[in-house]
mmCIF file of C-alpha atoms in Angstrom:
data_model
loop_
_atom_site.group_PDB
_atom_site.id
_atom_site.type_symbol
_atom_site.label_atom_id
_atom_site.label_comp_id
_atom_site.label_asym_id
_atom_site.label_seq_id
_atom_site.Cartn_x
_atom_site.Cartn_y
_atom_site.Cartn_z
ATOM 1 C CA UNK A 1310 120.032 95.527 97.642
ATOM 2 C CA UNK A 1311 121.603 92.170 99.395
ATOM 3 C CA UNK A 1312 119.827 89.122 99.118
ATOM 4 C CA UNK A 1313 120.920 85.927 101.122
ATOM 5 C CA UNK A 1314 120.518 82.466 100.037
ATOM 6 C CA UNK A 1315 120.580 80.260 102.613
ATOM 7 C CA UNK A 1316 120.381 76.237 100.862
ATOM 8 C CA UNK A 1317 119.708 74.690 97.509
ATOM 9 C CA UNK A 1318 119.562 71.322 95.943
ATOM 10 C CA UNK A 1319 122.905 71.607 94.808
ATOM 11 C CA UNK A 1320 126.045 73.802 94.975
ATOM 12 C CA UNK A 1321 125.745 74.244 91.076
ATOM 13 C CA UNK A 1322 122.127 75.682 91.843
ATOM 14 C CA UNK A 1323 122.930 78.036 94.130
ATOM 15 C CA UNK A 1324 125.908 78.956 92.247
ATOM 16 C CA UNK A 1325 123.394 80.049 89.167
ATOM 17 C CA UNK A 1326 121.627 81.979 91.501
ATOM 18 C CA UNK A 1327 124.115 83.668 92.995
ATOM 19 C CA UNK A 1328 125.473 84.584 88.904
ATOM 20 C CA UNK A 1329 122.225 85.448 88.006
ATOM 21 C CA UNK A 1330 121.432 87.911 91.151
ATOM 22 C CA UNK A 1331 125.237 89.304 91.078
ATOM 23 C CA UNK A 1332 124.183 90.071 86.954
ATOM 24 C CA UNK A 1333 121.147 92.334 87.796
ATOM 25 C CA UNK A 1334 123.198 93.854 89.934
ATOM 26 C CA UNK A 1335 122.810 92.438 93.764
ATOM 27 C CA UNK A 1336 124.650 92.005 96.578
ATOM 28 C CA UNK A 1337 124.603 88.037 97.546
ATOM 29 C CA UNK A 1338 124.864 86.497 100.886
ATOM 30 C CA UNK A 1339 126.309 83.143 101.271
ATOM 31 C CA UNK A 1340 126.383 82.151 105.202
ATOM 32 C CA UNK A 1341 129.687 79.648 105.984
ATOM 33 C CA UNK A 1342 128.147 76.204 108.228
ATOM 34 C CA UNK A 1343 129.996 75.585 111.015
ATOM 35 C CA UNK A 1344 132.211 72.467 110.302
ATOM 36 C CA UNK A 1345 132.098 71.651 114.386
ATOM 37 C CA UNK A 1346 130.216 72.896 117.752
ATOM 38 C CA UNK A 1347 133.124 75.299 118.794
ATOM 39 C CA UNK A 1348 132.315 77.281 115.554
ATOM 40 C CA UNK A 1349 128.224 77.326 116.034
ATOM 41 C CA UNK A 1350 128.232 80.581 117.509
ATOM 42 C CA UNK A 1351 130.090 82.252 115.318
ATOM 43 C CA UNK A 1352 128.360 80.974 112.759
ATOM 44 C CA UNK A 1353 124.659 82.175 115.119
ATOM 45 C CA UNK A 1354 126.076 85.499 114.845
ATOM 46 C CA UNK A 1355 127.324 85.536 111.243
ATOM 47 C CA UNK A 1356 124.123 84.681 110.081
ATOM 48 C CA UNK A 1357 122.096 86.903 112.009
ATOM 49 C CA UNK A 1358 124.169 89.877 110.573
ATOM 50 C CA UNK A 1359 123.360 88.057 107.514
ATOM 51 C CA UNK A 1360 119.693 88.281 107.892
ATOM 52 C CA UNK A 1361 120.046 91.599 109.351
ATOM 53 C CA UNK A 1362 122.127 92.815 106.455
ATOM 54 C CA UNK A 1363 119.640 91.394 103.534
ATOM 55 C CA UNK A 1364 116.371 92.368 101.834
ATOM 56 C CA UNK A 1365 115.355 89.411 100.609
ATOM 57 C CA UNK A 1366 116.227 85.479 101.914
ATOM 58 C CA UNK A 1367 116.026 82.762 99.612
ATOM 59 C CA UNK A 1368 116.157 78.981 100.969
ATOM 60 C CA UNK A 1369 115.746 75.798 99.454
ATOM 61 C CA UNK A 1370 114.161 73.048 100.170
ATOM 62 C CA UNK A 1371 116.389 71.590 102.379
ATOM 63 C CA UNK A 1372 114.997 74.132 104.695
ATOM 64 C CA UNK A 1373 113.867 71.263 106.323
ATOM 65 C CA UNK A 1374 116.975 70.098 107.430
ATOM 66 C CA UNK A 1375 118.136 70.633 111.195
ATOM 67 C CA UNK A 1376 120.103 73.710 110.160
ATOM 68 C CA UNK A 1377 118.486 75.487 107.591
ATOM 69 C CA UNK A 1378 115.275 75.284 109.744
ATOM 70 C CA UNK A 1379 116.838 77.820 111.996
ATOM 71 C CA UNK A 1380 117.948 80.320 109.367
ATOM 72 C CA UNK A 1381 114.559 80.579 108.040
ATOM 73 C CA UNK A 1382 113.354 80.959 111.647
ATOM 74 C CA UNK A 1383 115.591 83.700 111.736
ATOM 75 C CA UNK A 1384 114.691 85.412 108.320
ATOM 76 C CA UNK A 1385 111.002 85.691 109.892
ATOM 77 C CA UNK A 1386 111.764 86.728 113.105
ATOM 78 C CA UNK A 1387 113.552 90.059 111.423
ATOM 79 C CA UNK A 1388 110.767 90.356 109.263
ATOM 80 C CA UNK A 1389 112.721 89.899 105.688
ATOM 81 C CA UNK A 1390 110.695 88.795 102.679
ATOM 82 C CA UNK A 1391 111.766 84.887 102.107
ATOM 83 C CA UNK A 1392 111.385 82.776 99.452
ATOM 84 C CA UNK A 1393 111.632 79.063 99.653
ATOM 85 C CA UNK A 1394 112.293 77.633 95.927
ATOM 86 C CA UNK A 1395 110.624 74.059 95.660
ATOM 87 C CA UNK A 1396 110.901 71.606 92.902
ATOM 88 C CA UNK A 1397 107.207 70.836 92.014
ATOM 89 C CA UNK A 1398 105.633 67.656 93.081
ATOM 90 C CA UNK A 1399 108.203 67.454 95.672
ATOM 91 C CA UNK A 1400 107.185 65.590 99.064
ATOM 92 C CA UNK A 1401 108.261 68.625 101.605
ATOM 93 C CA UNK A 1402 106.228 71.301 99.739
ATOM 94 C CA UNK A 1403 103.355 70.308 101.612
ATOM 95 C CA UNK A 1404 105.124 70.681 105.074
ATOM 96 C CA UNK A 1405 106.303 74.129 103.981
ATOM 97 C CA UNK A 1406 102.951 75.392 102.508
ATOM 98 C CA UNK A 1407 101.671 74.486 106.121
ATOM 99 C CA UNK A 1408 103.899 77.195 107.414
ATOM 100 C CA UNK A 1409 101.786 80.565 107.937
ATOM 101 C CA UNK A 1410 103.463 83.510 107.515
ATOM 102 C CA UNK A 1411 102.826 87.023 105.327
ATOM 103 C CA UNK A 1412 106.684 87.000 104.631
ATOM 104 C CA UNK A 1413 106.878 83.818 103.294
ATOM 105 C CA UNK A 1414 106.115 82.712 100.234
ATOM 106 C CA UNK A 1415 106.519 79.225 98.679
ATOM 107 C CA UNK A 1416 107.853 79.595 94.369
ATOM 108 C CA UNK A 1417 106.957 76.189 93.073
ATOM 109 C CA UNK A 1418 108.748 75.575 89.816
ATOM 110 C CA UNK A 1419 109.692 73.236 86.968
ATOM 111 C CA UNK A 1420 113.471 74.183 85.529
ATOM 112 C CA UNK A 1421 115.789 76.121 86.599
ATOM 113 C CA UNK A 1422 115.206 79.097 84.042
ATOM 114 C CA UNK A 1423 111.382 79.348 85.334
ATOM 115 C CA UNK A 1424 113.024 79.475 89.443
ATOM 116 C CA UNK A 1425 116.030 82.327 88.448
ATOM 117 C CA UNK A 1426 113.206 84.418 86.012
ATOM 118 C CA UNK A 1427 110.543 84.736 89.166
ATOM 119 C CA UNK A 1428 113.316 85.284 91.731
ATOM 120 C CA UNK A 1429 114.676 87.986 90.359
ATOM 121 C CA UNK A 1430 110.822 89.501 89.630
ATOM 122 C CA UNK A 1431 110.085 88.954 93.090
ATOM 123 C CA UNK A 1432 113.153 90.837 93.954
ATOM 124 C CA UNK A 1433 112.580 93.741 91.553
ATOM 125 C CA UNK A 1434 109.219 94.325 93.263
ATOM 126 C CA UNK A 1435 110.877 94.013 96.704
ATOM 127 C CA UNK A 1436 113.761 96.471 96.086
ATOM 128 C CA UNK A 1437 110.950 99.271 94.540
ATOM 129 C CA UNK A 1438 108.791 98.636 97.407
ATOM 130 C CA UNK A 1439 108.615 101.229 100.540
ATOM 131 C CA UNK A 1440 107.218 98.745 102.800
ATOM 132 C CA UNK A 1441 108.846 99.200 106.200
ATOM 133 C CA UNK A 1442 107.271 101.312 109.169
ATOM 134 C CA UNK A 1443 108.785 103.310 111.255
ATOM 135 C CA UNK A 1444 106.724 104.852 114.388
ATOM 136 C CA UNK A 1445 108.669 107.520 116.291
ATOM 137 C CA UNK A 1446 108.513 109.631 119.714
ATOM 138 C CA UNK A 1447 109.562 112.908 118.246
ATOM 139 C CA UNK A 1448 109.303 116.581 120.408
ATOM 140 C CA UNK A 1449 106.874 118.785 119.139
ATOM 141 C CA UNK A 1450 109.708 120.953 117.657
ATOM 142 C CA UNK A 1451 110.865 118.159 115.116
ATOM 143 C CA UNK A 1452 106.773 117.491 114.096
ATOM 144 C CA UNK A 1453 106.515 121.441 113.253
ATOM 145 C CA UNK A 1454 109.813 120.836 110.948
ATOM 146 C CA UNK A 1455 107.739 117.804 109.236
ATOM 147 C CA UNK A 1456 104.545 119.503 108.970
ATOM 148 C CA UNK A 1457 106.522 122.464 107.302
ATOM 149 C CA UNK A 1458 107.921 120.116 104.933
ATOM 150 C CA UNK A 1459 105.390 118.096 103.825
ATOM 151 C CA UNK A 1460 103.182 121.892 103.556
ATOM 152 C CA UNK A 1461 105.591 123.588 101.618
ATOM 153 C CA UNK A 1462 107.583 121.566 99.620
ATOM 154 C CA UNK A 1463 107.078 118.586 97.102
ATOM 155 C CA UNK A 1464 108.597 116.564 99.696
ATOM 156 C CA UNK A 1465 106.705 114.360 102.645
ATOM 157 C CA UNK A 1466 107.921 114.027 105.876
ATOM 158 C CA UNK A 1467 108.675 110.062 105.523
ATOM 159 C CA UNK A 1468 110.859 111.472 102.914
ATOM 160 C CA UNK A 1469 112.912 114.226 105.181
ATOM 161 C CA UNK A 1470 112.993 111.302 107.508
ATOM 162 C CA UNK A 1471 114.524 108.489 105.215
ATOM 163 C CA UNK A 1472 116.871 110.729 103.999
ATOM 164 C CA UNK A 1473 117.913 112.051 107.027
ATOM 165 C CA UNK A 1474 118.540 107.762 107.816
ATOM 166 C CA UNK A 1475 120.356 107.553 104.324
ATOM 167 C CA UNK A 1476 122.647 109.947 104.975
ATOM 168 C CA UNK A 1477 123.539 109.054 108.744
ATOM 169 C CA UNK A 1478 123.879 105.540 107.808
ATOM 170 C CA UNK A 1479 126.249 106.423 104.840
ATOM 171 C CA UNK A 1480 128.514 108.153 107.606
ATOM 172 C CA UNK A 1481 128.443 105.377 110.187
ATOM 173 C CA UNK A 1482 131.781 104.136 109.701
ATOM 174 C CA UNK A 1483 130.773 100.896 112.491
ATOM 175 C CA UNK A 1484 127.451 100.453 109.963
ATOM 176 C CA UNK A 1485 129.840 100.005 107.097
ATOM 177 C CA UNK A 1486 132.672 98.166 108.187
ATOM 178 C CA UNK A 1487 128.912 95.495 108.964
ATOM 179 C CA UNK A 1488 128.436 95.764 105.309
ATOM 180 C CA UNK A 1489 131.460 95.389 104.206
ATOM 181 C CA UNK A 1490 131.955 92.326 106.901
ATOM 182 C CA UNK A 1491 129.138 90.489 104.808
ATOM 183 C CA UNK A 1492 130.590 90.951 101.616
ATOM 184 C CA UNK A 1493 133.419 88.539 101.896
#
């Protein structure tokens, strides 16, 4: 599982999350900001595969900035569970609490150990969750395959189907030369 973080209050914060993600075992995305215009679109595209390439996006407050406003914009728009990690009482909770969406949610929190111990419960839950759809135009001959399946076996046909994804993705060699891209 990959989890971005786009933002913190500080370098050493984000650092500590990044340690304490990388020691249960994820992948962590750190996009690079574009020092001057002529990078900006590399940098558009870098963190879109960034988004792309995570489960889970978590932003700090300076969300609000200029910038950072766009990643999250981004992390919504493709649908990835976000987190934006708030020091309590602070002024631009309010602002972000205003901001409606199922995918977002808002971790208020008081020290650092409190922010790192829900983070990494909220990203437990996401990586054991089986929460994305998938409706398909399949012939009639591939439906008869999943009704056989899910009749007489102990598997059901989402399962035939993810694996079938598993497996082709594993073999894309493009797919994971993208992976690999985000990694460094």
């Amino acid at each position: 599982m990959r989890i971005a973080i786009f933002g913190g209050k500080s370098q050493q914060d984000i650092d500590k999350l990044r340690s304490a993600f990388g020691k249960e075992g994820y992948d962590v995305y750190l996009p690079e900001l574009a020092s001057d215009m002529s990078a900006a679109v590399d940098e558009f595209k870098s963190v879109r595969d960034g988004v792309i390439g995570s489960d889970m996006i978590v932003c700090g407050e300076n969300v609000v900035n200029e910038n950072m406003r766009y990643h999250l914009a981004l992390a919504l728009e493709y649908r990835r569970p976000t987190v934006i990690i708030v020091e309590e009482g602070s002024k631009v909770t309010e602002t972000i609490k205003s901001i409606k969406n199922r995918n977002l949610t808002v971790l208020e929190y008081k020290t650092d150990k409190d922010v790192e111990a829900e983070l990494l419960a909220m990203a437990g839950k996401i990586k054991d969750s089986l929460d994305a759809k998938l409706f398909m135009n399949i012939p009639p001959s591939m439906n008869k395959y999943l009704d056989w399946v899910a009749t007489h076996t102990r598997f059901s046909k989402s399962d035939v189907v993810r694996e079938a994804v598993e497996k082709t993705a594993q073999g894309d060699t493009a797919y994971q030369a993208f992976l690999d891209r985000l990694e460094k």
